[in-house]
PDB file of C-alpha atoms in Angstrom:
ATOM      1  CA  UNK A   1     -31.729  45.123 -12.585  1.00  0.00           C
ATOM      2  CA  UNK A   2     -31.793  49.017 -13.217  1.00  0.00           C
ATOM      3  CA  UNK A   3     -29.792  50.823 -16.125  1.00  0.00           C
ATOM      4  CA  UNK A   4     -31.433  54.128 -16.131  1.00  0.00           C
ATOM      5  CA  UNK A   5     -28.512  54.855 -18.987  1.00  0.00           C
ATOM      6  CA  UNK A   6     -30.259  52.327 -21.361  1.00  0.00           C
ATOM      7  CA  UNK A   7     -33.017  54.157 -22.095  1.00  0.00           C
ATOM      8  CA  UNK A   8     -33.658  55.683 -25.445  1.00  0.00           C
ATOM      9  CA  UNK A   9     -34.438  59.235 -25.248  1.00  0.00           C
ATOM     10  CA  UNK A  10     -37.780  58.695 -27.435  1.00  0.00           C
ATOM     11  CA  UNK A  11     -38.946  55.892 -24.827  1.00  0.00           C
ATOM     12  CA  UNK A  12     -38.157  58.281 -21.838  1.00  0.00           C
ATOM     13  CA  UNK A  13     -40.164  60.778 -23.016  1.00  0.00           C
ATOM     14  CA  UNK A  14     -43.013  58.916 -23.762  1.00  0.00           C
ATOM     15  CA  UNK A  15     -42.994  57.738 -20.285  1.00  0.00           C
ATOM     16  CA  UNK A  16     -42.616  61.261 -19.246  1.00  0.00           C
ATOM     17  CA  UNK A  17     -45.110  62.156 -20.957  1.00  0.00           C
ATOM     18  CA  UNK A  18     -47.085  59.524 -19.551  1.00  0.00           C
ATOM     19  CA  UNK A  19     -46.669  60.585 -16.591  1.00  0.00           C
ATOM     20  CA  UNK A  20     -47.367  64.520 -17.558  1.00  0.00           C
ATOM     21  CA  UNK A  21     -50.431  63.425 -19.111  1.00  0.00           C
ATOM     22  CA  UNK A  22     -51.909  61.751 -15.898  1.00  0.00           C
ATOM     23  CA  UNK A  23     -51.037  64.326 -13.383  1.00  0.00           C
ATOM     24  CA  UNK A  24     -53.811  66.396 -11.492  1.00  0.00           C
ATOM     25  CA  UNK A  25     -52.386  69.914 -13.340  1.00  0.00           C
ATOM     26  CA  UNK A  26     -52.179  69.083 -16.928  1.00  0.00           C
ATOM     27  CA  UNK A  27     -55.806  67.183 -16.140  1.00  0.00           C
ATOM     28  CA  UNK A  28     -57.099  70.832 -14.587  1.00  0.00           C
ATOM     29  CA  UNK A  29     -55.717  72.369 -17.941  1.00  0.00           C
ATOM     30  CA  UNK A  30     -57.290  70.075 -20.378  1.00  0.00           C
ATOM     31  CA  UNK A  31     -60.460  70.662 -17.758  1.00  0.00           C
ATOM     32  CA  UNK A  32     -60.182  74.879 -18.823  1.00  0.00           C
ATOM     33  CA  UNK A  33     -59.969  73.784 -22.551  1.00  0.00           C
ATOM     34  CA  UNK A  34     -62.820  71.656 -22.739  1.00  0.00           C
ATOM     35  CA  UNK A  35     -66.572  73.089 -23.677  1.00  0.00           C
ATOM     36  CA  UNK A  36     -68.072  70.010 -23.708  1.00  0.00           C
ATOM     37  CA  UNK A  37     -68.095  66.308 -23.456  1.00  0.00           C
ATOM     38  CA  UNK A  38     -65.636  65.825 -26.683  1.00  0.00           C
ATOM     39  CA  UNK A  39     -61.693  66.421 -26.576  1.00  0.00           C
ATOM     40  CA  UNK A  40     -61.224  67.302 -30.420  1.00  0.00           C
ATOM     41  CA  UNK A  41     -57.675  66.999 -32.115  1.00  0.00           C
ATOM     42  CA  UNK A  42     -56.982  70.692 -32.158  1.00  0.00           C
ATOM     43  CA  UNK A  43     -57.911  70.671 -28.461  1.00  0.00           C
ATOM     44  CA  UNK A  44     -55.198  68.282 -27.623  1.00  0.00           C
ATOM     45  CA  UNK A  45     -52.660  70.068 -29.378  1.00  0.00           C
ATOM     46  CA  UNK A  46     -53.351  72.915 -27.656  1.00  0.00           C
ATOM     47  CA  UNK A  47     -52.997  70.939 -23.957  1.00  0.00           C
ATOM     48  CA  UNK A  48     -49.701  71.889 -22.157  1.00  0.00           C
ATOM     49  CA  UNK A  49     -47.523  69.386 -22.012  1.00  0.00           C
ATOM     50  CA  UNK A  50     -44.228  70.147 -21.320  1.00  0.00           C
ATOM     51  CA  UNK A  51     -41.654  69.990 -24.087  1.00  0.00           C
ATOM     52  CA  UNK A  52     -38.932  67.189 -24.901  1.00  0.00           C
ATOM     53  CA  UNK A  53     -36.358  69.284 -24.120  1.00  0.00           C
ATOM     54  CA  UNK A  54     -37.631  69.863 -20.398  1.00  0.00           C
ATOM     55  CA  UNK A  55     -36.887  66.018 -19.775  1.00  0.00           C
ATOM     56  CA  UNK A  56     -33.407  66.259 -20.389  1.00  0.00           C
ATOM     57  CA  UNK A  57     -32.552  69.400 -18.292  1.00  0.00           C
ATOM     58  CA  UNK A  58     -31.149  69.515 -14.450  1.00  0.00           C
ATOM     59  CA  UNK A  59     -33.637  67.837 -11.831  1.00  0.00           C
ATOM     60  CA  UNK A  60     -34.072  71.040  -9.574  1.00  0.00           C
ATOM     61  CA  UNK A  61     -34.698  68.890  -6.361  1.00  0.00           C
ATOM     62  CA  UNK A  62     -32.571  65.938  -7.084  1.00  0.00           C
ATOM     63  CA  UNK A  63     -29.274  68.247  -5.506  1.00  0.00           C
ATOM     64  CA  UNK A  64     -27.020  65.734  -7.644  1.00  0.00           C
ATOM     65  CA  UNK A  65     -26.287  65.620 -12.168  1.00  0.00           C
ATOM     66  CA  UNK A  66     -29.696  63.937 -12.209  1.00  0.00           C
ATOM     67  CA  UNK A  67     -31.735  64.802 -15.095  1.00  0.00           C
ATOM     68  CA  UNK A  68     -35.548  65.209 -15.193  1.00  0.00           C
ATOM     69  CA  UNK A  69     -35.975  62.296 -16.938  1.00  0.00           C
ATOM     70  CA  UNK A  70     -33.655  60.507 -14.772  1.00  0.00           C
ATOM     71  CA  UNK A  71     -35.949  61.047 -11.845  1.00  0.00           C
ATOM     72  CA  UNK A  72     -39.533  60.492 -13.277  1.00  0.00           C
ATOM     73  CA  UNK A  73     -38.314  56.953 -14.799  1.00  0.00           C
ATOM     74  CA  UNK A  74     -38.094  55.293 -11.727  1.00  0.00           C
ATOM     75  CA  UNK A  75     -41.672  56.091 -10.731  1.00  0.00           C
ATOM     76  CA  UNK A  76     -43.115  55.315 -13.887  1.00  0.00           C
ATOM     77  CA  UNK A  77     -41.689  52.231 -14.639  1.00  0.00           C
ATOM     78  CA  UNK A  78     -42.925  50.638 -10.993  1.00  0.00           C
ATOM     79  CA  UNK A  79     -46.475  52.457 -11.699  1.00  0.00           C
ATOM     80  CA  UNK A  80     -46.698  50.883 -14.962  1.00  0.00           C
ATOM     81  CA  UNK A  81     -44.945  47.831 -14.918  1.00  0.00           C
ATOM     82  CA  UNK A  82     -47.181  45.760 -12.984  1.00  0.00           C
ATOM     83  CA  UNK A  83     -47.142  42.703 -15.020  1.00  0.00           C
ATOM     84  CA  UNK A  84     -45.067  40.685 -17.368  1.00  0.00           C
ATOM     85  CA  UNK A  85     -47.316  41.787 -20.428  1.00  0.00           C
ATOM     86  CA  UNK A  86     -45.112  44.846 -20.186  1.00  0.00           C
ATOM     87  CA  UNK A  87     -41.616  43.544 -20.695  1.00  0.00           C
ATOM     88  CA  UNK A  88     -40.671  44.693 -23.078  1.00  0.00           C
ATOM     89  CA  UNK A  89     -42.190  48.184 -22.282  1.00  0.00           C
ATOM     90  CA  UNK A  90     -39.681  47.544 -19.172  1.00  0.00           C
ATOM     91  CA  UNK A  91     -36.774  46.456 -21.116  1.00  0.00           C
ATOM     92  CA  UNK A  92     -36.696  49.435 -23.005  1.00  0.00           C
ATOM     93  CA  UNK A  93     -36.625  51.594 -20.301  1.00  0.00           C
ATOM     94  CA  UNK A  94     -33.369  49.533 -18.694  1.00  0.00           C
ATOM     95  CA  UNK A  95     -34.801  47.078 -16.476  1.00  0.00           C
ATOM     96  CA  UNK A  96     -34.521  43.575 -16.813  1.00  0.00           C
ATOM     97  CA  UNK A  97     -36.423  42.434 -13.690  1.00  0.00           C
ATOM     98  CA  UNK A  98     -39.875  41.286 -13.025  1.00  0.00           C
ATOM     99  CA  UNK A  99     -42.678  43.068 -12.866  1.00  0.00           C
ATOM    100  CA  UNK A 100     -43.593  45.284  -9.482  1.00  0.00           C
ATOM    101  CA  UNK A 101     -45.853  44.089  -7.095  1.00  0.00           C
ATOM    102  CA  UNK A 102     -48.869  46.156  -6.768  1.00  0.00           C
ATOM    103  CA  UNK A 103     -49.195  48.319  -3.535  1.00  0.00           C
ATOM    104  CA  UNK A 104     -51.787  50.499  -3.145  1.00  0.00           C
ATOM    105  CA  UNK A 105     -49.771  52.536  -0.461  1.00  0.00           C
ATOM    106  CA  UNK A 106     -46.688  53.096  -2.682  1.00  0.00           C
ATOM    107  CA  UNK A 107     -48.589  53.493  -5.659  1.00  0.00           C
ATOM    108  CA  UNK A 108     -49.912  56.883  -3.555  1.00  0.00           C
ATOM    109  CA  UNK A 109     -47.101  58.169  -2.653  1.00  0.00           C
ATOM    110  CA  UNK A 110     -45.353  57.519  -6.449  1.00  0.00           C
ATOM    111  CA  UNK A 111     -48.475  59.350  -7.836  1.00  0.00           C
ATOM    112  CA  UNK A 112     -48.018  62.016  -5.539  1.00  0.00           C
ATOM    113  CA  UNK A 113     -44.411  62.744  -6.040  1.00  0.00           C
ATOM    114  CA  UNK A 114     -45.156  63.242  -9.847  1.00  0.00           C
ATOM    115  CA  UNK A 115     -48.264  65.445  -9.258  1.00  0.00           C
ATOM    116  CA  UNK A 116     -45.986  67.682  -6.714  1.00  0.00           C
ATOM    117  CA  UNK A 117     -43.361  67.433  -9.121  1.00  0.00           C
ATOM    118  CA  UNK A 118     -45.207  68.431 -12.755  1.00  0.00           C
ATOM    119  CA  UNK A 119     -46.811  71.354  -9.889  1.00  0.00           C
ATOM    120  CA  UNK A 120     -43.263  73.200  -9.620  1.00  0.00           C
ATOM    121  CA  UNK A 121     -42.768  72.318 -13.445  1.00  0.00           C
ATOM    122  CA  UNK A 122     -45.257  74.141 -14.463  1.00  0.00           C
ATOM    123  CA  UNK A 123     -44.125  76.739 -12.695  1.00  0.00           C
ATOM    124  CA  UNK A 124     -47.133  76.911  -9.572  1.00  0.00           C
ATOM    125  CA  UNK A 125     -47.137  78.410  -6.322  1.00  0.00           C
ATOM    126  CA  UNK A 126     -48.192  76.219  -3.032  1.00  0.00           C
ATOM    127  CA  UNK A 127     -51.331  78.505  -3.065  1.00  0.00           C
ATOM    128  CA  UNK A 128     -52.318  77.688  -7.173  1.00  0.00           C
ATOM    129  CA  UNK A 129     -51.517  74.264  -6.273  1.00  0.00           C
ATOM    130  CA  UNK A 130     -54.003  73.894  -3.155  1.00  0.00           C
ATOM    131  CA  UNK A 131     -56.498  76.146  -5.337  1.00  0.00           C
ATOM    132  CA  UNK A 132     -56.016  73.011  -8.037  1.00  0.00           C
ATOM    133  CA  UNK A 133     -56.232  70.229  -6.021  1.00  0.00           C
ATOM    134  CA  UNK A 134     -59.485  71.704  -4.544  1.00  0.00           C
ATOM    135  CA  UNK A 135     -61.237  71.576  -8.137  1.00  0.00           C
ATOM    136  CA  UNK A 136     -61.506  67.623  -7.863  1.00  0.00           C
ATOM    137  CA  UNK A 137     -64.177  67.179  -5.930  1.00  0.00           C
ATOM    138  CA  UNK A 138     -64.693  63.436  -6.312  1.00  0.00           C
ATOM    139  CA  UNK A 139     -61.348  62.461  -5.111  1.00  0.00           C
ATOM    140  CA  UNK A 140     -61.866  65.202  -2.116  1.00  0.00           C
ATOM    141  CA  UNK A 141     -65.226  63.348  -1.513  1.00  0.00           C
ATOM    142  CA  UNK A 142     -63.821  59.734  -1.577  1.00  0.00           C
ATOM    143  CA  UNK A 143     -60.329  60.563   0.669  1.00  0.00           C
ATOM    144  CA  UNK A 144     -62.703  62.382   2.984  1.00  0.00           C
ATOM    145  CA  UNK A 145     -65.429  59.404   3.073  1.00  0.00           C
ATOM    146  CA  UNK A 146     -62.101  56.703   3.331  1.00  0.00           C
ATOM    147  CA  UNK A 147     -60.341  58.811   5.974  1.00  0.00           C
ATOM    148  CA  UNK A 148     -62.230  60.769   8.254  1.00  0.00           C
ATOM    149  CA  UNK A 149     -62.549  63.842   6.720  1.00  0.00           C
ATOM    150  CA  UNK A 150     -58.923  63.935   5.478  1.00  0.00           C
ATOM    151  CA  UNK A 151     -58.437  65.005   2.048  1.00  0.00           C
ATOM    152  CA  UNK A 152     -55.183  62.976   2.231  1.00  0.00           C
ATOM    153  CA  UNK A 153     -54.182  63.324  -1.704  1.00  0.00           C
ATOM    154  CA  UNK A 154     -54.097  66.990  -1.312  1.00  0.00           C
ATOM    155  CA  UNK A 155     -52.570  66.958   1.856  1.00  0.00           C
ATOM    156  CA  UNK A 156     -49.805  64.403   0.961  1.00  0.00           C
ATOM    157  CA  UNK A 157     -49.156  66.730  -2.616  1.00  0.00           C
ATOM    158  CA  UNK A 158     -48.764  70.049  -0.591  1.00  0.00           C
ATOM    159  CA  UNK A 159     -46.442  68.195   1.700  1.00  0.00           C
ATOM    160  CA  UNK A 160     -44.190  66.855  -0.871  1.00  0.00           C
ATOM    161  CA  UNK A 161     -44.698  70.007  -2.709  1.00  0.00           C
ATOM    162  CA  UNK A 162     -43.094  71.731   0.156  1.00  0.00           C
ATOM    163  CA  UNK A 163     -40.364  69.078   0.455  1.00  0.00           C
ATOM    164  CA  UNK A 164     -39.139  69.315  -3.357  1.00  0.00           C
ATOM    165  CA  UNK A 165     -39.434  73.147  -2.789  1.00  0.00           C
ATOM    166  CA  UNK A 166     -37.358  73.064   0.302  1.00  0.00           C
ATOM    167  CA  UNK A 167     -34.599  71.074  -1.685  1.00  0.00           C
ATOM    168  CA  UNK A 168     -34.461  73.662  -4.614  1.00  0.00           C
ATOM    169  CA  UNK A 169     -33.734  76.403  -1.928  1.00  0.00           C
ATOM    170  CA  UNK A 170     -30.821  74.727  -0.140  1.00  0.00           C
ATOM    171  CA  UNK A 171     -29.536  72.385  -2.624  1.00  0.00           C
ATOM    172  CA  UNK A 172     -30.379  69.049  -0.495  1.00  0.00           C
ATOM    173  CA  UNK A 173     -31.425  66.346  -2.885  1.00  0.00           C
ATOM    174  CA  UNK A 174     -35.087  65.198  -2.479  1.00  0.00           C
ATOM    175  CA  UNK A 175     -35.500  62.112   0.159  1.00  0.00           C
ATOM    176  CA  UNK A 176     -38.410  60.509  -1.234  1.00  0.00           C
ATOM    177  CA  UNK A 177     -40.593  58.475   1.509  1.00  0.00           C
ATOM    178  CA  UNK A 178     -40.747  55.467  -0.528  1.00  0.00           C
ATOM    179  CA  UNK A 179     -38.798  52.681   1.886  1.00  0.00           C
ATOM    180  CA  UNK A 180     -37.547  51.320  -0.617  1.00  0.00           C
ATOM    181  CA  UNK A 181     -36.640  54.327  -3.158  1.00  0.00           C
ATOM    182  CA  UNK A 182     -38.545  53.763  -6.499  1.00  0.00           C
ATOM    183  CA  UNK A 183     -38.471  51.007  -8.743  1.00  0.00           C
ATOM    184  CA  UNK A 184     -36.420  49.028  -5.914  1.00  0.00           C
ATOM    185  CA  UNK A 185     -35.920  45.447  -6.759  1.00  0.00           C
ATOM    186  CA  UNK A 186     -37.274  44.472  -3.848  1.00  0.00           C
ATOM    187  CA  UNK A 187     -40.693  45.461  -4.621  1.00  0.00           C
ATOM    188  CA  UNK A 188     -40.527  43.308  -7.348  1.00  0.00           C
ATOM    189  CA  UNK A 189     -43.192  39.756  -8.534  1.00  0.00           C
ATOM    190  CA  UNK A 190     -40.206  36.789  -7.785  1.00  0.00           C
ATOM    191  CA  UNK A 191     -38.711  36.038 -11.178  1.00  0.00           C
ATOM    192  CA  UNK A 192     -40.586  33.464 -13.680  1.00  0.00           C
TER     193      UNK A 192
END
């Protein structure tokens, strides 16, 4: 059901930059930018969202001839493909399954291997990263209320973070805790 080679590079990185968009750094950027309650045009253009190019380089933690793009698909696609109004959306990115079943658990831990990954894209240390994820109070408030003082998003981040770090040192791909990887068929609706 999965052709990551099907993709057309304009479709991958809009879904990259999907992705980009909706992780916790680029949302701390737009955060410095902003004086008030409006996001004006000439704000947005000056937002940092990684370049086109950046998508088709080497994956730095992916130890194989994986690009960037390559590796963000996956988790995209299964974040955003939730129901069949997005077919199409899904066809164009290579996959000709159904839709993904919605789990709350694995829809965690795909978020958080895109917000540790767009962290070392951008170029941040563990320390800058913690510092970030500490600026977002309400999710701190509501992880520590849900589990028992844990701020498990930040937690989860830094230890990915230090996972994708420890592969870029010795050259051992990534294992991502997904069970199954992303974008699996098994965590697929049953066909129509």
């Amino acid at each position: 059901d999965w052709s990551s080679d099907v993709c057309s590079s304009d479709l991958t990185f809009f879904a990259a930059l999907f992705a980009n968009a909706n992780s916790f750094v680029f949302d701390f950027t737009a955060r410095q930018k902003i004086g008030g309650t409006h996001l004006n045009f000439y704000i947005v253009e000056q937002l940092p969202a990684l370049p086109p190019e950046a998508y088709a380089q080497p994956c730095a933690w992916s130890g194989q001839n994986q690009t960037l793009q390559a590796w963000l698909l996956p988790r995209v696609l299964e974040l955003t493909y939730t129901a069949w109004d997005l077919e199409a959306f899904a066809q164009d990115c290579g996959w000709s399954g159904p839709p993904f079943r919605w789990d709350e658990e694995r829809r965690f831990l795909l978020r958080c291997e895109l917000d540790a990954a767009f962290f070392h894209l951008y170029g941040l240390s563990r320390e800058d990263t913690a510092y970030i994820m500490d600026t977002f109070p309400i999710v701190r408030r509501k992880d520590e209320e849900k589990y028992n003082g844990d701020y498990r998003t930040k937690r989860v981040i830094l230890e990915i973070y230090d996972a994708l770090a420890a592969s870029i040192k010795t050259g051992k791909p990534y294992q991502t805790r997904l069970n199954p990887p992303p974008a699996d068929p098994a965590c697929c609706h049953p066909p129509r």
